[in-house]
Amino acid sequence: MKNIHVSTKVNGDEMEFICPPDETLLDALRGRMGLSGAKEGCGTGDCGACTVVMDGRVVASCLVLGAEADGAEITTVEGMSTGDTLHPLQQSFIDNAALQCGICTPGILVAAQNLLERNPDPSETEIRYWLAGNLCRCTGYDKIIKAVQIAAAEMRGA
Amino acid sequence: MQYMKPQTAAEAATLLAQNAGAARVLAGGTDLLVQMKSGMIEPQMIVDIKHMAEVREIAEEDGGLRIGAGVSGQQLGEHAGAVAMWPGVVEAVELIGSTQVQGRCTMVGNMCNGSPAADSVPAMMAAGAVARIAGPNGVRDLAVEEFPLGPGKIALEVGEFVTSVFLPARPKGASDAYLRFIPRTEMDIAVANAGVNIALAADGTIKAARIAIGAVGPKVRLVEEAAAAIIGTKLEPEAEAAMVAAARAAASPISDKRGTVEFRIQVVGVLVRRAAHIAMARAKKAGENT
Ligand SMILES: Cc1cc2nc3c(=O)[nH]c(=O)nc-3n(C[C@H](O)[C@H](O)[C@H](O)COP(=O)(O)OP(=O)(O)OC[C@H]3O[C@@H](n4cnc5c(N)ncnc54)[C@H](O)[C@@H]3O)c2cc1C
Ligand code: FES
Ligand code: FES
């Protein structure tokens, strides 16, 4: 098994790492780059806890090979806040109790941010469908949807 | 395991042919990585085909569209031309998985996985889609209805892979639709599914039709008898009943935890009927707008 040299950009920073060809992007992020925001829930694309943005698209990093990140641009939950200032979505999740254990939260935040970049004023149905691949075992989805709606309104300046 | 990213189709075909049995094509990876992780397959080589320019684009060709084998579901859904021309195919692709899956999955990967329940395949068959295949002996075209051979089995020879799928140009007053039945609204495998493509004559009768059904047999299949039942009609109740009966007669499902034989046969008829009416309504509208 020949290790692979990967050059990528994560949250705006140039990153280089070496990994075996069968290592997932999720494992590379967590194990090699020290970015433990993305979580492993299922490892099979079903739960969304490992969600990151790759070249502008929301993906399950457990179903991406680290080697595939070569030349790509990745955004993780670690890239959401600006210094100590939380992203409006992060603040809204805290303010509206949209999390308990928080295992699902990074993936949901990343997916929701990507949605709001595409559509600043999504309907409740649009939010529910967009986040259908993000499972949460403890909070209940209503609070999550509400937190996204409130953050969206704030970001629109409403 | 080796990870390769060939830059040309010829290079990819050579890698696949030289490592027959040990190499696997990687497109979106949403089936492949799950199978690798579960230990179902242990490839010694992964051939990532996404680095060939031709594979990543949607191109207009002879009035139709050529969809590269690396085009993700989301990319297809963002293509206004594809949505307008082949709404049924796009809606089938957009039913695959979640947003996260859509960001990666491809319609060609869906077809090459060989699942009898694959969402995009009935829609592609109904559309008359043609797969372009590259291999050690050059390039060939194969109609999508010839592609699935059985569960997990597809009509590719050693060293061959699909570079694109062609969705043909369509006449005025034609459209398509795809429906599936699943127990929940998102992220599930079809218990039965159906794709219908209809072209209308100037007087509103059905001039041409193609109907395909999936998840109700060992492979997705085109049901010519069902299409024949509505050609020359306006989908009146009698023609509709004959179409539904033909679709049910063509179904040979198994019973499993997702549905019984009786249920699947019943439901596939309902799906064909509803999809035909949606395709019909869209075709009328497409005729009015042109
Ligand atoms: C959470 C989740 C939900 C899902 N939901 C659905 C669903 O609702 N409906 C559905 O139909 N599927 C579903 N799937 C399955 C999967 O996402 C689809 O089948 C998808 O379209 C596969 O495309 P891919 O590009 O990711 O394929 P890959 O995983 O890259 O490839 C699939 C197979 O085809 C081969 N292959 C890929 N491309 C080519 C090519 N160009 N030439 C030759 N061989 C090739 C690969 O070697 C592999 O064996 C789901 C998967 C996950 C993880
Ligand atoms: S860990 Fe990737 S989707 Fe669950
Ligand atoms: S907060 Fe615990 S899984 Fe969502």
Coordinates of C-alpha atoms and ligand atoms in Angstrom, one line a residue:
Chain A
M1 CA 0.0 0.0 0.0
K2 CA 1.6 3.2 -1.2
N3 CA 0.9 6.3 0.8
I4 CA -0.5 9.3 -1.0
H5 CA 0.6 12.8 -0.8
V6 CA -2.4 15.2 -0.7
S7 CA -2.4 19.0 -1.0
T8 CA -5.6 20.6 -0.2
K9 CA -7.1 23.7 1.2
V10 CA -9.1 23.4 4.5
N11 CA -11.0 26.4 5.8
G12 CA -8.8 28.7 3.6
D13 CA -5.5 27.3 4.8
E14 CA -3.1 25.2 2.6
M15 CA -2.8 21.8 4.1
E16 CA -0.6 18.9 3.2
F17 CA -0.8 15.3 4.5
I18 CA 0.2 11.8 3.7
C19 CA -2.3 9.0 4.0
P20 CA -3.0 5.5 2.9
P21 CA -5.1 5.2 -0.2
D22 CA -8.1 3.7 1.6
E23 CA -8.3 6.4 4.3
T24 CA -11.4 8.5 4.3
L25 CA -11.4 12.3 4.3
L26 CA -13.1 12.1 7.7
D27 CA -10.3 10.2 9.2
A28 CA -7.7 12.4 7.6
L29 CA -9.4 15.5 8.9
R30 CA -9.7 14.1 12.4
G31 CA -6.5 12.1 12.7
R32 CA -4.0 14.0 10.6
M33 CA -5.2 17.6 10.6
G34 CA -6.5 17.8 14.1
L35 CA -9.9 18.9 13.0
S36 CA -12.2 16.9 15.1
G37 CA -15.4 18.9 14.4
A38 CA -16.7 16.4 11.9
K39 CA -17.9 13.4 13.7
E40 CA -18.2 9.8 12.8
G41 CA -21.7 8.5 13.5
C42 CA -22.4 5.7 11.0
G43 CA -19.5 5.7 8.5
T44 CA -21.9 4.8 5.7
G45 CA -23.4 8.1 4.6
D46 CA -26.6 7.8 6.5
C47 CA -26.3 10.1 9.5
G48 CA -24.6 13.3 8.2
A49 CA -22.5 13.8 11.4
C50 CA -19.3 13.9 9.2
T51 CA -20.7 16.5 6.8
V52 CA -18.2 19.0 5.3
V53 CA -18.3 21.2 2.2
M54 CA -16.0 20.1 -0.7
D55 CA -15.7 22.4 -3.7
G56 CA -18.9 24.1 -2.8
R57 CA -21.0 20.9 -2.2
V58 CA -22.1 19.3 1.0
V59 CA -20.7 15.8 1.2
A60 CA -20.4 13.0 3.8
S61 CA -16.7 13.0 4.5
C62 CA -16.9 9.3 5.6
L63 CA -17.7 8.5 1.9
V64 CA -14.8 10.5 0.4
L65 CA -11.3 9.2 0.2
G66 CA -8.6 11.5 1.7
A67 CA -6.8 11.1 -1.7
E68 CA -9.8 12.7 -3.4
A69 CA -9.2 15.9 -1.5
D70 CA -6.1 16.6 -3.5
G71 CA -6.5 20.0 -5.1
A72 CA -9.9 20.5 -3.5
E73 CA -11.3 23.2 -1.2
I74 CA -12.8 21.9 2.0
T75 CA -14.8 23.7 4.7
T76 CA -15.5 22.2 8.1
V77 CA -17.3 23.5 11.1
E78 CA -14.0 24.8 12.4
G79 CA -14.1 27.4 9.6
M80 CA -17.5 28.8 10.6
S81 CA -16.7 31.3 13.3
T82 CA -14.6 34.5 12.7
G83 CA -12.1 34.6 15.6
D84 CA -14.2 34.5 18.7
T85 CA -17.4 35.6 17.0
L86 CA -19.7 32.7 16.3
H87 CA -21.5 32.4 13.0
P88 CA -25.1 33.5 13.4
L89 CA -26.2 29.8 12.9
Q90 CA -23.9 28.7 15.8
Q91 CA -25.2 31.5 18.0
S92 CA -28.8 30.6 17.1
F93 CA -28.3 26.9 17.9
I94 CA -27.1 27.9 21.4
D95 CA -29.8 30.6 21.9
N96 CA -32.6 28.3 20.7
A97 CA -31.4 25.1 22.5
A98 CA -31.0 23.3 19.1
L99 CA -28.5 20.9 20.6
Q100 CA -28.0 18.5 23.4
C101 CA -25.1 16.1 23.1
G102 CA -24.0 17.9 20.0
I103 CA -22.7 15.0 18.0
C104 CA -25.0 15.9 15.0
T105 CA -24.5 19.6 15.4
P106 CA -21.3 20.3 13.4
G107 CA -22.7 18.4 10.4
I108 CA -26.0 20.2 10.6
L109 CA -24.3 23.6 10.9
V110 CA -22.2 23.0 7.9
A111 CA -25.1 21.8 5.8
A112 CA -27.3 24.6 7.0
Q113 CA -24.7 27.2 6.1
N114 CA -24.4 25.8 2.6
L115 CA -28.2 26.0 2.2
L116 CA -28.3 29.6 3.3
E117 CA -25.5 30.5 0.9
R118 CA -27.6 29.0 -1.9
N119 CA -31.0 30.2 -0.6
P120 CA -31.0 33.0 2.1
D121 CA -34.8 32.5 2.6
P122 CA -35.6 28.8 2.5
S123 CA -39.1 27.6 3.5
E124 CA -39.5 25.2 6.4
T125 CA -40.0 22.4 3.9
E126 CA -36.9 23.3 2.0
I127 CA -34.9 23.3 5.2
R128 CA -36.3 19.9 6.2
Y129 CA -35.5 18.3 2.9
W130 CA -32.0 19.8 2.8
L131 CA -31.3 18.5 6.3
A132 CA -32.9 15.1 5.7
G133 CA -29.5 13.4 5.7
N134 CA -28.6 14.8 9.1
L135 CA -29.9 12.7 11.9
C136 CA -30.2 13.9 15.4
R137 CA -31.0 11.5 18.3
C138 CA -31.5 13.9 21.1
T139 CA -32.7 17.4 20.4
G140 CA -35.7 16.9 18.2
Y141 CA -35.8 18.4 14.8
D142 CA -38.2 21.3 15.5
K143 CA -35.7 23.2 17.5
I144 CA -33.1 22.7 14.8
I145 CA -35.4 23.9 12.0
K146 CA -36.4 26.9 14.1
A147 CA -32.8 27.8 14.9
V148 CA -32.0 27.7 11.2
Q149 CA -35.0 29.9 10.4
I150 CA -34.0 32.5 13.0
A151 CA -30.4 32.6 11.9
A152 CA -31.5 33.0 8.3
A153 CA -33.8 35.9 9.2
E154 CA -31.0 37.5 11.1
M155 CA -28.5 37.0 8.2
R156 CA -31.0 38.6 5.8
G157 CA -31.0 41.6 8.2
A158 CA -34.7 41.1 8.9
Chain B
M1 CA -4.7 -0.8 -2.4
Q2 CA -3.6 1.7 -5.0
Y3 CA -5.5 4.9 -5.9
M4 CA -5.1 6.0 -9.5
K5 CA -6.5 9.0 -11.3
P6 CA -6.1 8.5 -15.0
Q7 CA -6.4 11.6 -17.2
T8 CA -7.7 9.9 -20.3
A9 CA -10.2 7.2 -21.1
A10 CA -7.6 5.1 -22.8
E11 CA -5.4 5.3 -19.6
A12 CA -8.3 4.3 -17.5
A13 CA -9.3 1.4 -19.7
T14 CA -5.7 0.1 -19.7
L15 CA -5.6 0.2 -15.9
L16 CA -8.9 -1.6 -15.6
A17 CA -7.9 -4.2 -18.2
Q18 CA -4.5 -4.9 -16.7
N19 CA -6.0 -5.2 -13.2
A20 CA -9.1 -7.2 -14.2
G21 CA -11.0 -8.3 -11.1
A22 CA -8.8 -6.3 -8.7
A23 CA -9.7 -2.8 -9.9
R24 CA -12.8 -0.8 -9.3
V25 CA -14.0 2.4 -10.8
L26 CA -14.7 5.2 -8.4
A27 CA -17.2 7.9 -9.4
G28 CA -19.1 9.4 -6.4
G29 CA -18.1 6.6 -4.1
T30 CA -21.5 6.5 -2.4
D31 CA -22.0 2.8 -3.1
L32 CA -18.3 1.9 -3.6
L33 CA -17.1 3.2 -0.2
V34 CA -20.0 1.6 1.7
Q35 CA -19.3 -1.7 0.0
M36 CA -15.5 -1.4 0.8
K37 CA -16.2 -0.5 4.4
S38 CA -18.6 -3.4 5.0
G39 CA -16.0 -5.8 3.6
M40 CA -18.3 -6.8 0.7
I41 CA -15.5 -6.0 -1.7
E42 CA -11.8 -5.5 -1.3
P43 CA -10.4 -3.9 -4.4
Q44 CA -6.6 -3.7 -4.9
M45 CA -6.9 -0.7 -7.1
I46 CA -9.3 2.2 -7.2
V47 CA -9.6 4.0 -10.5
D48 CA -11.0 7.5 -9.9
I49 CA -12.5 8.6 -13.2
K50 CA -13.4 12.1 -12.2
H51 CA -10.1 13.7 -13.5
M52 CA -11.0 13.3 -17.1
A53 CA -12.5 16.6 -18.5
E54 CA -15.2 14.8 -20.6
V55 CA -16.5 12.9 -17.6
R56 CA -17.2 16.0 -15.5
E57 CA -19.4 18.0 -17.9
I58 CA -23.0 18.2 -19.3
A59 CA -22.7 19.0 -23.0
E60 CA -25.3 19.6 -25.7
E61 CA -25.1 17.2 -28.6
D62 CA -27.5 16.8 -31.5
G63 CA -30.2 18.6 -29.6
G64 CA -29.9 16.2 -26.7
L65 CA -27.6 16.2 -23.7
R66 CA -24.5 14.2 -22.9
I67 CA -24.1 13.7 -19.1
G68 CA -20.6 12.8 -18.0
A69 CA -20.1 9.8 -15.7
G70 CA -18.7 12.1 -13.0
V71 CA -21.5 14.6 -13.0
S72 CA -23.1 14.6 -9.5
G73 CA -26.8 14.5 -8.8
Q74 CA -26.7 18.1 -7.6
Q75 CA -24.8 19.3 -10.6
L76 CA -27.4 17.7 -12.9
G77 CA -30.2 19.3 -10.9
E78 CA -28.6 22.7 -11.3
H79 CA -28.6 22.4 -15.1
A80 CA -31.6 24.3 -16.3
G81 CA -31.5 22.7 -19.7
A82 CA -31.6 19.2 -18.3
V83 CA -34.5 20.0 -16.0
A84 CA -36.5 21.5 -18.8
M85 CA -35.8 18.7 -21.3
W86 CA -35.8 15.6 -19.1
P87 CA -37.7 16.5 -15.9
G88 CA -38.4 12.8 -15.1
V89 CA -34.7 11.8 -15.3
V90 CA -33.7 14.7 -13.2
E91 CA -36.3 14.0 -10.5
A92 CA -35.3 10.4 -10.4
V93 CA -31.6 11.4 -9.9
E94 CA -32.6 13.9 -7.3
L95 CA -34.4 11.2 -5.2
I96 CA -31.1 9.5 -4.6
G97 CA -30.1 9.8 -1.0
S98 CA -29.6 13.0 0.9
T99 CA -28.1 16.4 0.1
Q100 CA -24.7 14.9 1.2
V101 CA -25.2 11.9 -1.2
Q102 CA -26.4 14.3 -4.0
G103 CA -23.2 16.3 -3.7
R104 CA -21.3 13.2 -4.9
C105 CA -23.5 10.5 -6.4
T106 CA -23.7 10.1 -10.2
M107 CA -26.5 8.7 -12.3
V108 CA -23.9 6.5 -14.1
G109 CA -22.7 5.1 -10.8
N110 CA -26.3 4.4 -9.9
M111 CA -26.6 2.3 -13.1
C112 CA -23.2 0.6 -12.8
N113 CA -24.0 -0.5 -9.2
G114 CA -26.6 -2.8 -10.8
S115 CA -29.3 -2.5 -8.2
P116 CA -32.7 -3.6 -9.4
A117 CA -34.1 -0.7 -7.3
A118 CA -31.8 2.0 -8.6
D119 CA -33.8 5.2 -8.9
S120 CA -32.3 6.7 -12.0
V121 CA -32.3 3.6 -14.2
P122 CA -36.1 3.3 -15.0
A123 CA -36.2 7.0 -15.9
M124 CA -33.1 6.7 -18.1
M125 CA -34.6 3.6 -19.9
A126 CA -37.9 5.4 -20.4
A127 CA -35.9 8.3 -21.9
G128 CA -34.2 6.1 -24.4
A129 CA -30.8 7.0 -22.9
V130 CA -27.7 5.5 -24.4
A131 CA -24.5 4.8 -22.4
R132 CA -21.1 5.5 -24.0
I133 CA -18.6 2.8 -23.0
A134 CA -14.8 3.1 -23.3
G135 CA -12.6 0.0 -23.2
P136 CA -9.4 -1.6 -24.4
N137 CA -10.9 -2.0 -27.9
G138 CA -12.2 1.6 -28.2
V139 CA -15.6 3.1 -27.7
R140 CA -19.1 1.6 -28.1
D141 CA -22.7 2.8 -27.4
L142 CA -25.2 0.7 -25.5
A143 CA -28.9 1.5 -24.9
V144 CA -29.6 1.7 -21.1
E145 CA -32.2 -1.1 -21.4
E146 CA -29.5 -3.5 -22.4
F147 CA -27.3 -2.5 -19.5
P148 CA -28.6 -4.3 -16.4
L149 CA -28.3 -8.1 -16.5
G150 CA -29.3 -9.0 -13.0
P151 CA -28.7 -8.0 -9.4
G152 CA -25.2 -6.4 -9.3
K153 CA -24.6 -7.6 -12.9
I154 CA -24.1 -5.2 -15.8
A155 CA -23.2 -5.5 -19.5
L156 CA -19.6 -4.3 -19.2
E157 CA -16.7 -6.3 -20.5
V158 CA -13.3 -6.5 -18.8
G159 CA -11.5 -3.1 -18.9
E160 CA -14.7 -1.3 -19.9
F161 CA -16.3 1.7 -18.1
V162 CA -19.0 4.2 -18.9
T163 CA -17.8 7.7 -19.8
S164 CA -21.2 9.3 -20.3
V165 CA -24.9 8.8 -20.8
F166 CA -26.7 10.5 -23.8
L167 CA -30.2 11.8 -23.3
P168 CA -31.6 12.2 -26.9
A169 CA -33.3 15.3 -28.3
R170 CA -37.0 15.2 -27.9
P171 CA -39.8 16.3 -30.2
K172 CA -42.2 19.1 -29.2
G173 CA -45.1 18.0 -26.9
A174 CA -43.1 15.3 -25.1
S175 CA -42.1 14.8 -21.5
D176 CA -41.4 12.3 -18.8
A177 CA -41.9 11.4 -15.2
Y178 CA -40.6 9.1 -12.5
L179 CA -42.2 7.9 -9.3
R180 CA -41.1 5.4 -6.6
F181 CA -42.8 4.1 -3.5
I182 CA -40.9 4.1 -0.2
P183 CA -42.3 3.8 3.3
R184 CA -40.8 7.3 4.3
T185 CA -40.4 10.5 2.4
E186 CA -36.6 10.6 2.0
M187 CA -33.6 8.4 2.0
D188 CA -35.0 4.9 1.4
I189 CA -34.7 2.1 -1.3
A190 CA -37.6 1.9 -3.7
V191 CA -40.1 -0.9 -3.1
A192 CA -41.3 -0.3 -6.6
N193 CA -40.6 2.4 -9.1
A194 CA -41.6 3.5 -12.6
G195 CA -40.4 5.8 -15.3
V196 CA -42.7 7.0 -18.2
N197 CA -41.8 9.0 -21.3
I198 CA -44.6 10.2 -23.6
A199 CA -44.6 12.1 -26.9
L200 CA -47.9 13.5 -28.2
A201 CA -49.0 14.0 -31.8
A202 CA -50.5 17.4 -32.8
D203 CA -54.1 16.1 -32.1
G204 CA -53.1 15.1 -28.5
T205 CA -52.9 11.4 -29.0
I206 CA -49.8 9.5 -27.8
K207 CA -47.4 9.1 -30.7
A208 CA -44.6 7.4 -28.8
A209 CA -44.2 6.1 -25.3
R210 CA -41.6 4.2 -23.2
I211 CA -42.3 2.7 -19.8
A212 CA -39.8 1.1 -17.4
I213 CA -40.3 -0.5 -14.0
G214 CA -37.8 -1.3 -11.2
A215 CA -37.5 -3.0 -7.9
V216 CA -40.1 -5.6 -9.0
G217 CA -37.7 -8.1 -10.7
P218 CA -34.1 -9.1 -10.9
K219 CA -33.4 -6.1 -13.1
V220 CA -35.0 -2.8 -14.2
R221 CA -36.8 -3.5 -17.4
L222 CA -38.6 -1.7 -20.2
V223 CA -42.2 -2.9 -20.6
E224 CA -43.0 -2.6 -24.3
E225 CA -46.5 -4.0 -23.9
A226 CA -47.4 -1.3 -21.4
A227 CA -46.2 1.4 -23.8
A228 CA -48.0 -0.2 -26.8
A229 CA -51.2 -0.2 -24.8
I230 CA -51.3 3.6 -24.7
I231 CA -49.8 4.5 -28.1
G232 CA -52.5 5.9 -30.4
T233 CA -54.7 6.8 -27.4
K234 CA -55.2 9.8 -25.2
L235 CA -54.7 7.7 -22.1
E236 CA -58.5 7.0 -21.8
P237 CA -59.5 4.7 -19.0
E238 CA -59.5 1.6 -21.2
A239 CA -56.0 2.3 -22.5
E240 CA -54.8 3.2 -19.0
A241 CA -56.2 -0.2 -17.6
A242 CA -54.4 -2.1 -20.4
M243 CA -51.2 -0.3 -19.6
V244 CA -51.4 -1.0 -15.9
A245 CA -52.3 -4.7 -16.5
A246 CA -49.2 -5.0 -18.8
A247 CA -46.9 -3.4 -16.3
R248 CA -48.2 -5.7 -13.5
A249 CA -47.9 -8.8 -15.8
A250 CA -44.2 -7.8 -16.4
A251 CA -43.4 -7.6 -12.7
S252 CA -41.7 -10.6 -11.1
P253 CA -40.8 -9.4 -7.6
I254 CA -39.7 -11.2 -4.5
S255 CA -41.1 -10.8 -1.0
D256 CA -38.8 -9.3 1.5
K257 CA -39.1 -7.0 4.6
R258 CA -39.8 -4.1 2.3
G259 CA -42.8 -5.5 0.6
T260 CA -44.6 -8.7 -0.5
V261 CA -44.9 -9.9 -4.0
E262 CA -48.6 -9.0 -4.1
F263 CA -48.0 -5.5 -2.7
R264 CA -45.2 -4.8 -5.2
I265 CA -47.3 -5.9 -8.1
Q266 CA -50.2 -3.8 -7.0
V267 CA -48.0 -0.7 -6.3
V268 CA -46.0 -0.8 -9.6
G269 CA -49.3 -0.6 -11.5
V270 CA -50.3 2.5 -9.5
L271 CA -47.0 4.1 -10.0
V272 CA -47.1 3.5 -13.8
R273 CA -50.6 5.0 -14.0
R274 CA -49.7 8.1 -12.0
A275 CA -46.4 8.6 -13.7
A276 CA -48.1 8.3 -17.1
H277 CA -50.6 11.0 -16.2
I278 CA -47.8 13.3 -15.0
A279 CA -45.8 12.7 -18.1
M280 CA -49.0 13.3 -20.2
A281 CA -49.7 16.6 -18.5
R282 CA -46.1 17.8 -18.9
A283 CA -46.1 16.8 -22.5
K284 CA -49.2 18.8 -23.2
K285 CA -47.7 21.8 -21.5
A286 CA -44.5 21.4 -23.4
G287 CA -46.5 21.3 -26.6
E288 CA -48.3 24.5 -25.7
N289 CA -45.1 26.3 -24.9
T290 CA -43.4 25.6 -28.1
Ligands
LIG1 C1 -27.2 7.3 2.5 C2 -27.3 6.7 1.1 C3 -28.6 6.8 0.5 C4 -28.8 6.3 -0.8 N1 -30.0 6.4 -1.3 C5 -30.3 5.9 -2.6 C6 -31.6 6.1 -3.2 O1 -32.5 6.6 -2.6 N2 -31.7 5.5 -4.4 C7 -30.7 4.9 -5.1 O2 -30.9 4.5 -6.2 N3 -29.5 4.8 -4.5 C8 -29.2 5.3 -3.3 N4 -28.0 5.1 -2.7 C9 -26.9 4.4 -3.5 C10 -26.0 5.3 -4.3 O3 -25.9 6.6 -3.7 C11 -26.4 5.5 -5.7 O4 -26.5 4.2 -6.3 C12 -25.4 6.4 -6.5 O5 -26.1 6.9 -7.7 C13 -24.1 5.7 -6.9 O6 -23.4 6.6 -7.6 P1 -21.8 6.9 -7.3 O7 -21.3 7.8 -8.4 O8 -21.6 7.3 -5.9 O9 -21.2 5.4 -7.5 P2 -19.9 4.7 -7.0 O10 -20.1 4.3 -5.6 O11 -18.7 5.5 -7.4 O12 -20.0 3.4 -7.9 C14 -21.0 2.4 -7.8 C15 -20.6 1.2 -8.6 O13 -20.5 1.4 -10.0 C16 -19.2 1.3 -10.4 N5 -19.0 2.4 -11.3 C17 -19.2 3.8 -11.0 N6 -19.0 4.5 -12.1 C18 -18.7 3.7 -13.1 C19 -18.5 3.9 -14.5 N7 -18.5 5.1 -15.0 N8 -18.2 2.8 -15.3 C20 -18.2 1.6 -14.8 N9 -18.5 1.3 -13.5 C21 -18.7 2.4 -12.6 C22 -18.3 1.3 -9.2 O14 -17.1 0.6 -9.4 C23 -19.2 0.7 -8.2 O15 -19.1 -0.7 -8.3 C24 -27.7 5.7 -1.4 C25 -26.5 5.6 -0.9 C26 -26.3 6.1 0.4 C27 -24.9 6.1 1.0
FES2 S1 -20.5 9.3 9.6 FE1 -20.6 10.0 7.6 S2 -22.7 10.1 7.3 FE2 -22.6 9.1 9.2
FES3 S1 -27.8 16.8 19.7 FE1 -27.3 14.8 20.2 S2 -27.5 13.8 18.2 FE2 -28.2 15.8 17.9

